[in-house]
Structures are given as structure tokens and as C-alpha cells.
Coordinates of C-alpha atoms and ligand atoms in Angstrom, one line a residue:
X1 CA 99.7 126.9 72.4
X2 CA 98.4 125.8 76.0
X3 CA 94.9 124.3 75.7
X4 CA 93.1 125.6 78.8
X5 CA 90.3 122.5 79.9
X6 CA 86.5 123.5 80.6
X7 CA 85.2 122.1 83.8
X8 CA 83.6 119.3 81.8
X9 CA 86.7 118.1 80.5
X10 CA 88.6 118.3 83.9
X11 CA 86.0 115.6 85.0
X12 CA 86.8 113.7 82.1
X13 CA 90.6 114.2 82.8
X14 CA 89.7 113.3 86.7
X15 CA 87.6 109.9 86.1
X16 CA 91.3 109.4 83.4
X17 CA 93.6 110.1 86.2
X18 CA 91.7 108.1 88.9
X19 CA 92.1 105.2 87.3
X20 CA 95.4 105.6 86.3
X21 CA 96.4 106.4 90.2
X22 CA 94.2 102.6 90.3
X23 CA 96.4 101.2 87.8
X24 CA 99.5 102.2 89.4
X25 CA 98.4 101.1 92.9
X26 CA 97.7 97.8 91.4
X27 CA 101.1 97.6 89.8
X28 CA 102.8 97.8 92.9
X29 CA 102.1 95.0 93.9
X30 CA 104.0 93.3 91.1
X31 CA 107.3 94.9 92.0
X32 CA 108.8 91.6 93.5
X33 CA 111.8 89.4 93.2
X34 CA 110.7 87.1 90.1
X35 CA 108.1 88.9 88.4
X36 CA 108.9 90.0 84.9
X37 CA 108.6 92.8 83.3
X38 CA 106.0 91.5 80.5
X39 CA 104.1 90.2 83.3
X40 CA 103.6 94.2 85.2
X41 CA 102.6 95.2 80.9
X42 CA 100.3 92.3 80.7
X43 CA 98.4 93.3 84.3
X44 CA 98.8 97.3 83.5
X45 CA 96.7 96.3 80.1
X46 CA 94.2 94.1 81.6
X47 CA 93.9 96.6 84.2
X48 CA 93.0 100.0 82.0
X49 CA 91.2 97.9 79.7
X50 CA 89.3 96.3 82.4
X51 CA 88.1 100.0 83.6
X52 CA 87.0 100.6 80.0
X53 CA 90.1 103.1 79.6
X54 CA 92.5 102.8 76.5
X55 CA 96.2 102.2 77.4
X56 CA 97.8 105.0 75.7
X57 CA 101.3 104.2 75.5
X58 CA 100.5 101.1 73.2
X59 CA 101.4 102.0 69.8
X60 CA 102.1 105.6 70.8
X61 CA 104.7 106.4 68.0
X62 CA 105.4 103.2 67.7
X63 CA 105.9 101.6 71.8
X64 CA 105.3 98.1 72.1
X65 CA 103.5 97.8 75.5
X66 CA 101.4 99.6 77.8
X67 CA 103.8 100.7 80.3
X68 CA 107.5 101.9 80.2
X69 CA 109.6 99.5 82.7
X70 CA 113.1 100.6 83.4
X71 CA 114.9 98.9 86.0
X72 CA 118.0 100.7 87.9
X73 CA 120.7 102.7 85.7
X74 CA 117.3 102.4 82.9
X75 CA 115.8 106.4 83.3
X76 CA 112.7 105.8 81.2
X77 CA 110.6 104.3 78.1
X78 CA 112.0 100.7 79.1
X79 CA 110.2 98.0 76.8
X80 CA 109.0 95.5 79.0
X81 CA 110.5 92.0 78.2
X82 CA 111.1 88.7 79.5
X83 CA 113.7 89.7 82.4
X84 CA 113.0 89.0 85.8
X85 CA 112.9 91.3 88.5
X86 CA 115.7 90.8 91.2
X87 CA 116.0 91.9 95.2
X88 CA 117.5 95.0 95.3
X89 CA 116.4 96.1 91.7
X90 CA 115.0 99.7 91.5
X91 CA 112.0 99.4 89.2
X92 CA 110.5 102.6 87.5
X93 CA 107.1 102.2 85.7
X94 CA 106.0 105.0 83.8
X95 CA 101.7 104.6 82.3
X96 CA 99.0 106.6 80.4
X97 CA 96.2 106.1 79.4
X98 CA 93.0 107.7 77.8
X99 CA 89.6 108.2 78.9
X100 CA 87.1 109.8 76.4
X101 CA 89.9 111.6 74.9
X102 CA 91.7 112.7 77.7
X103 CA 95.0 111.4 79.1
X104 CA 96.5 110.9 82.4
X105 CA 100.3 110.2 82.8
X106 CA 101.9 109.1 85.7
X107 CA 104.7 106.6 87.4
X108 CA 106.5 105.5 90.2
X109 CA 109.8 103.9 91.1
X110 CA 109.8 101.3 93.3
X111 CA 111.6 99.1 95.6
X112 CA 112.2 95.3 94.5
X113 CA 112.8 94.0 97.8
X114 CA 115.5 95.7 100.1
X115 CA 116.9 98.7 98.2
X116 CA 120.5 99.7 98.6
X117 CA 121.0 102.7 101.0
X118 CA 122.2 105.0 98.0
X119 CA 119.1 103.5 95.8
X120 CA 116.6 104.1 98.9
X121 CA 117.9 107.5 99.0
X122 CA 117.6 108.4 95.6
X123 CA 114.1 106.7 95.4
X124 CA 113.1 109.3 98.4
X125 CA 114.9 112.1 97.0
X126 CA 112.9 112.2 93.6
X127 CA 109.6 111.3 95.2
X128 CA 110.0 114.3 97.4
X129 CA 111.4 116.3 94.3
X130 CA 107.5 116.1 93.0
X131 CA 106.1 116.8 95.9
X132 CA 108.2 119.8 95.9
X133 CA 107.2 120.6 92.4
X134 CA 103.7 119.6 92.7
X135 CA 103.4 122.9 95.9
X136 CA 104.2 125.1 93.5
X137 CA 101.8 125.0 90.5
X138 CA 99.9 127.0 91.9
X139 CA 97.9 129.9 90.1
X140 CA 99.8 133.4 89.6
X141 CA 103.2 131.1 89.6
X142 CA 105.1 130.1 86.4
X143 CA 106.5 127.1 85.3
X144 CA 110.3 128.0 86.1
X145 CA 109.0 128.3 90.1
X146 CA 108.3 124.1 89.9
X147 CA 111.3 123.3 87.9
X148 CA 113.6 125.2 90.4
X149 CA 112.3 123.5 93.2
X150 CA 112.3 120.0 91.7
X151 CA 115.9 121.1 90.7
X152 CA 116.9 122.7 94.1
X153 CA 115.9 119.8 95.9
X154 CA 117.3 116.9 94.0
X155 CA 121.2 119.1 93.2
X156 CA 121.1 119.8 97.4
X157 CA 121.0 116.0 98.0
X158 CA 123.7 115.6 95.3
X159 CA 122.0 114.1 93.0
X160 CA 121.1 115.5 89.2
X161 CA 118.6 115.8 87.2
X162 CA 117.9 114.8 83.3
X163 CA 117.7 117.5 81.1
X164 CA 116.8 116.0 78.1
X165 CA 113.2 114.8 78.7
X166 CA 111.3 116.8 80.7
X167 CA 107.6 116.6 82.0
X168 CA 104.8 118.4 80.1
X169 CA 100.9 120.2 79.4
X170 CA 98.9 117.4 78.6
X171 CA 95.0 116.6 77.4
X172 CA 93.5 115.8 74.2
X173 CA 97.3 115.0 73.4
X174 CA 100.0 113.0 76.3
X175 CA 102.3 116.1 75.5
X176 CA 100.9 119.3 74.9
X177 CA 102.7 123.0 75.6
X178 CA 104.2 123.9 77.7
X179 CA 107.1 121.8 78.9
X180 CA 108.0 121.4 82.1
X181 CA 111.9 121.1 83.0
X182 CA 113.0 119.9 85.8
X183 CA 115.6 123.0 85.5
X184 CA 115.2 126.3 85.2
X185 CA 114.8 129.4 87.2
X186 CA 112.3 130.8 89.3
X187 CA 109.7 133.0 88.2
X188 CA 110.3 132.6 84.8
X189 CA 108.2 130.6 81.8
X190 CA 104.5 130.5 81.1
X191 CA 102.1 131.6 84.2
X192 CA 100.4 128.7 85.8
X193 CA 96.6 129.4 85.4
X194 CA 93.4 127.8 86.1
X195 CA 92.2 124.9 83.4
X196 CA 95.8 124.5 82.7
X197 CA 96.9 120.6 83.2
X198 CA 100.4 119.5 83.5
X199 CA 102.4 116.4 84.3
X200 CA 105.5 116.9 86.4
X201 CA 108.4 114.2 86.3
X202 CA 111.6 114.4 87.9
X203 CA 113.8 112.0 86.5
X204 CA 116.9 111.6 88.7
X205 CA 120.3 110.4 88.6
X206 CA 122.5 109.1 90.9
X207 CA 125.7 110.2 88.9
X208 CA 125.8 112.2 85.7
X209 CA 123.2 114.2 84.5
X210 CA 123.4 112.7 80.8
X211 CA 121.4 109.9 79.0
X212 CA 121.6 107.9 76.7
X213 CA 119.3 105.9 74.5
X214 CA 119.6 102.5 73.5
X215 CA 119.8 100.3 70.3
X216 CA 116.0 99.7 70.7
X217 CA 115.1 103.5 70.2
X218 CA 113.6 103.7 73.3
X219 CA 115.2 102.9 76.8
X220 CA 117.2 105.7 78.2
X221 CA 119.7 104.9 80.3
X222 CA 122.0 107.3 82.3
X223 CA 125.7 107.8 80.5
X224 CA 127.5 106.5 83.2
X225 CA 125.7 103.5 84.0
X226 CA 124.4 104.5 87.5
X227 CA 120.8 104.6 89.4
X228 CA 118.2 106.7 88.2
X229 CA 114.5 107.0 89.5
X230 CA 111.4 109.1 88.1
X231 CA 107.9 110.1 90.0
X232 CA 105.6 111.6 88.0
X233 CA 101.6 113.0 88.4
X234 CA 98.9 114.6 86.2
X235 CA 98.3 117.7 88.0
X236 CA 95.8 120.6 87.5
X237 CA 96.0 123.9 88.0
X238 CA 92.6 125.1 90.5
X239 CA 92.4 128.2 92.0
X240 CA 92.0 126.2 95.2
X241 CA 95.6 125.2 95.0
X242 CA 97.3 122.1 92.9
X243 CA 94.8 119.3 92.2
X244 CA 96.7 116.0 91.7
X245 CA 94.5 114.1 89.3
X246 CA 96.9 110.9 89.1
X247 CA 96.8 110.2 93.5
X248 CA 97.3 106.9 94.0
X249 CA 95.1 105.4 96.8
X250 CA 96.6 103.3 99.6
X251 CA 93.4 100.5 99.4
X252 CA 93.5 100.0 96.0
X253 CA 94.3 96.5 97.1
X254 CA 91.5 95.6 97.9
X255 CA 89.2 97.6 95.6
X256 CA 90.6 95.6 92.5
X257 CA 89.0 92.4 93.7
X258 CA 85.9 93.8 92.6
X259 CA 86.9 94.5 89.1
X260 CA 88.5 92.5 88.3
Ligands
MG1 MG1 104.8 112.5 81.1
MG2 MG1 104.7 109.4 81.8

């Protein structure tokens, strides 16, 4: 059943999605030659926990950290660990968390240093995919309008896009109804109305559409080894058009130093 959110609880999901945009600004910055990837969980943590914000991921069914790192042929749900980041490395991080009940759920991919063309490509591809997507939760549409579009976009760049995870409602709960594919056809699914909240998330591959997962339960990777990136927002649906709760701002930089 989709869960429709009162104006009270959009602010909650707002002040939850403004600090995750925060989060992931302040992330960003860690997406550099050396780092590792325990290091981006250990700041992500401090981070949420800092704003007074729960990071969601943490024991959610079981997941070790508080944000998913998957680094190049990795799709999502990477456990961060001890390896370092390397130039070149295509580093998707993936982060919730919850504010008075609510979620927000969003990620990037970044560059690690100077991508490869093909990796730059994809990285643009897939961010453009959501912002493709994003245009058309609009009110009146249905789901199948975004997931054509993210799919029209990322196939006409020959690229292709994961079928088995897809993005998702979300609330009280991280995934709530309805899915969101990042296939399907136009004008078909659930109609997109206001108080409804969704999280798109293309995740693309460079190759083959298939994933795997790996021996730890939880990193996907694609099937035939190559690049795969993911961009992914809390978005609600207004009347006034698509309200994208998880923006992240371009100053964050310097707004940290007073948190923290
Ligand atoms: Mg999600
Ligand atoms: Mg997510």
C-alpha cells in the first residue's frame, strides 16, 4: 500500500533529506587517491550522528556500516573495508538515514582522481538518467513514465540498466510501495500523486545488464566484471512539480566547519 505523507511529515522527511544532501556533500570530499573506504563509513557516521540524525543503514537487516561503498565493476551495498581508494577508481556511495522516523536515501558516484573516458561517460550518463527521471514524477504521471526515461536515456548511450534492484516509495520504512524500475514503459504503474515520496536510482552498467552478489551477502557486482555507477535522490511528489528532498548543496564545505 503507498503511504501518502501529511504536510507535517514532509517537513520531517525535508529536515531528513537535508542533511542527508549535507552528508553526501561532505563525503565528497573523501573520494581521493588513499582514503579508505572505512574511513568515508567512519565520517558518514560521525556526520549523521553529529546532526542528531540516526544512520539508517547500520544494522539494517543486518549491514555493517553506515554507508554502502562500491568501487568500479561493484553496482551497490559494498561493505566498506580497509581498501584504499586508487586514481582512476569510480567510487559509488549509497546512505540513509532517519530523522524522527522518517528516512532519506540517497548516493552518488564519484570520481577518484582522473576517471577513464568510458568511466566519465558512464558517471554522466547515470547522473543525467536521474535527472531525467527526477522531470517526470510529476503529479497525473505514473511510475512507468520515470522508469522509461531513466531507461531511454541510459540504453541510447549504450549503456544498461540493472533490473534486479530498483529504486522505491519510502518513509516510516527505507522501502515502502511502490517500486520504482528503472525499466518499464510509459504511462503505465501507480499514478504519481501528491504526499507520495519516492527514491529514484539508476544503477548502470557499462556492459551486461546482470548482477551478481558476492560471498559476503551483500556487494553486487555486475556479471561481467565491468563499470557500473548509481545516482540516486529522495524525491516528492508536490503539485508544484518534483521536490528533490536529498539536493546536495555546493557550500556544504564550508558549512561543516561549524558542526562539526
Ligand atoms: Mg534506495
Ligand atoms: Mg540508497
Amino acid at each position: 500500500m503507498i503511504s501518502y505523507k501529511s504536510n507535517a511529515e514532509l517537513d520531517l522527511m525535508r529536515h531528513a533529506g537535508r542533511i542527508l544532501g549535507e552528508t553526501l556533500a561532505y563525503l565528497q570530499g573523501f573520494a581521493r587517491p588513499g582514503v579508505t573506504l572505512l574511513e568515508i563509513d567512519r565520517e558518514a557516521d560521525r556526520f549523521i550522528r553529529g546532526y542528531g540524525c540516526i544512520p539508517g543503514f547500520k544494522g539494517y537487516e543486518g549491514f555493517p556500516n553506515s554507508v554502502c561503498t562500491s568501487v568500479n565493476e561493484q553496482v551497490v551495498h559494498g561493505i566498506p573495508s580497509n581498501r584504499k581508494l586508487r586514481e582512476g577508481d569510480l567510487l559509488s556511495l549509497d546512505c540513509g538515514l532517519i530523522h524522527h522516523g522518517f528516512w532519506a536515501d540517497a548516493g552518488v558516484s564519484l570520481p577518484v582522481g582522473t576517471l577513464s573516458p568510458l568511466a566519465k561517460r558512464l558517471l554522466d550518463v547515470t547522473r543525467e538518467a536521474l535527472e531525467i527521471g527526477i522531470a517526470q514524477a510529476r503529479v497525473g504521471n505514473r511510475v512507468g513514465d520515470i522508469s522509461a526515461a531513466v531507461q531511454g536515456h541510459v540504453e541510447a548511450a549504450g549503456f544498461a540498466v540493472v533490473r534486479q534492484f530498483t529504486g522505491h516509495g519510502i518513509g516510516r520504512d527505507m522501502h515502502e510501495e511502490p517500486p520504482v524500475p528503472n525499466f518499464g514503459i510509459a504511462g503505465h504503474g501507480p499514478v504519481l500523486k501528491p504526499g507520495m515520496v519516492i527514491a529514484i536510482e539508476p544503477m548502470v552498467n557499462a556492459g551486461s545488464p546482470e548482477v551478481a552478489v558476492l560471498g559476503d551477502g551483500w556487494t553486487v557486482v555486475t556479471i561481467d566484471r565491468s563499470l557500473s555507477a548509481y545516482f540516486e535522490h529522495t524525491i516528492a511528489i508536490q503539485e508544484a512539480g518534483p521536490e528533490v528532498l536529498t539536493a546536495i548543496p555546493e557550500a556544504a564545505a564550508t558549512r561543516r566547519a561549524a558542526v562539526l
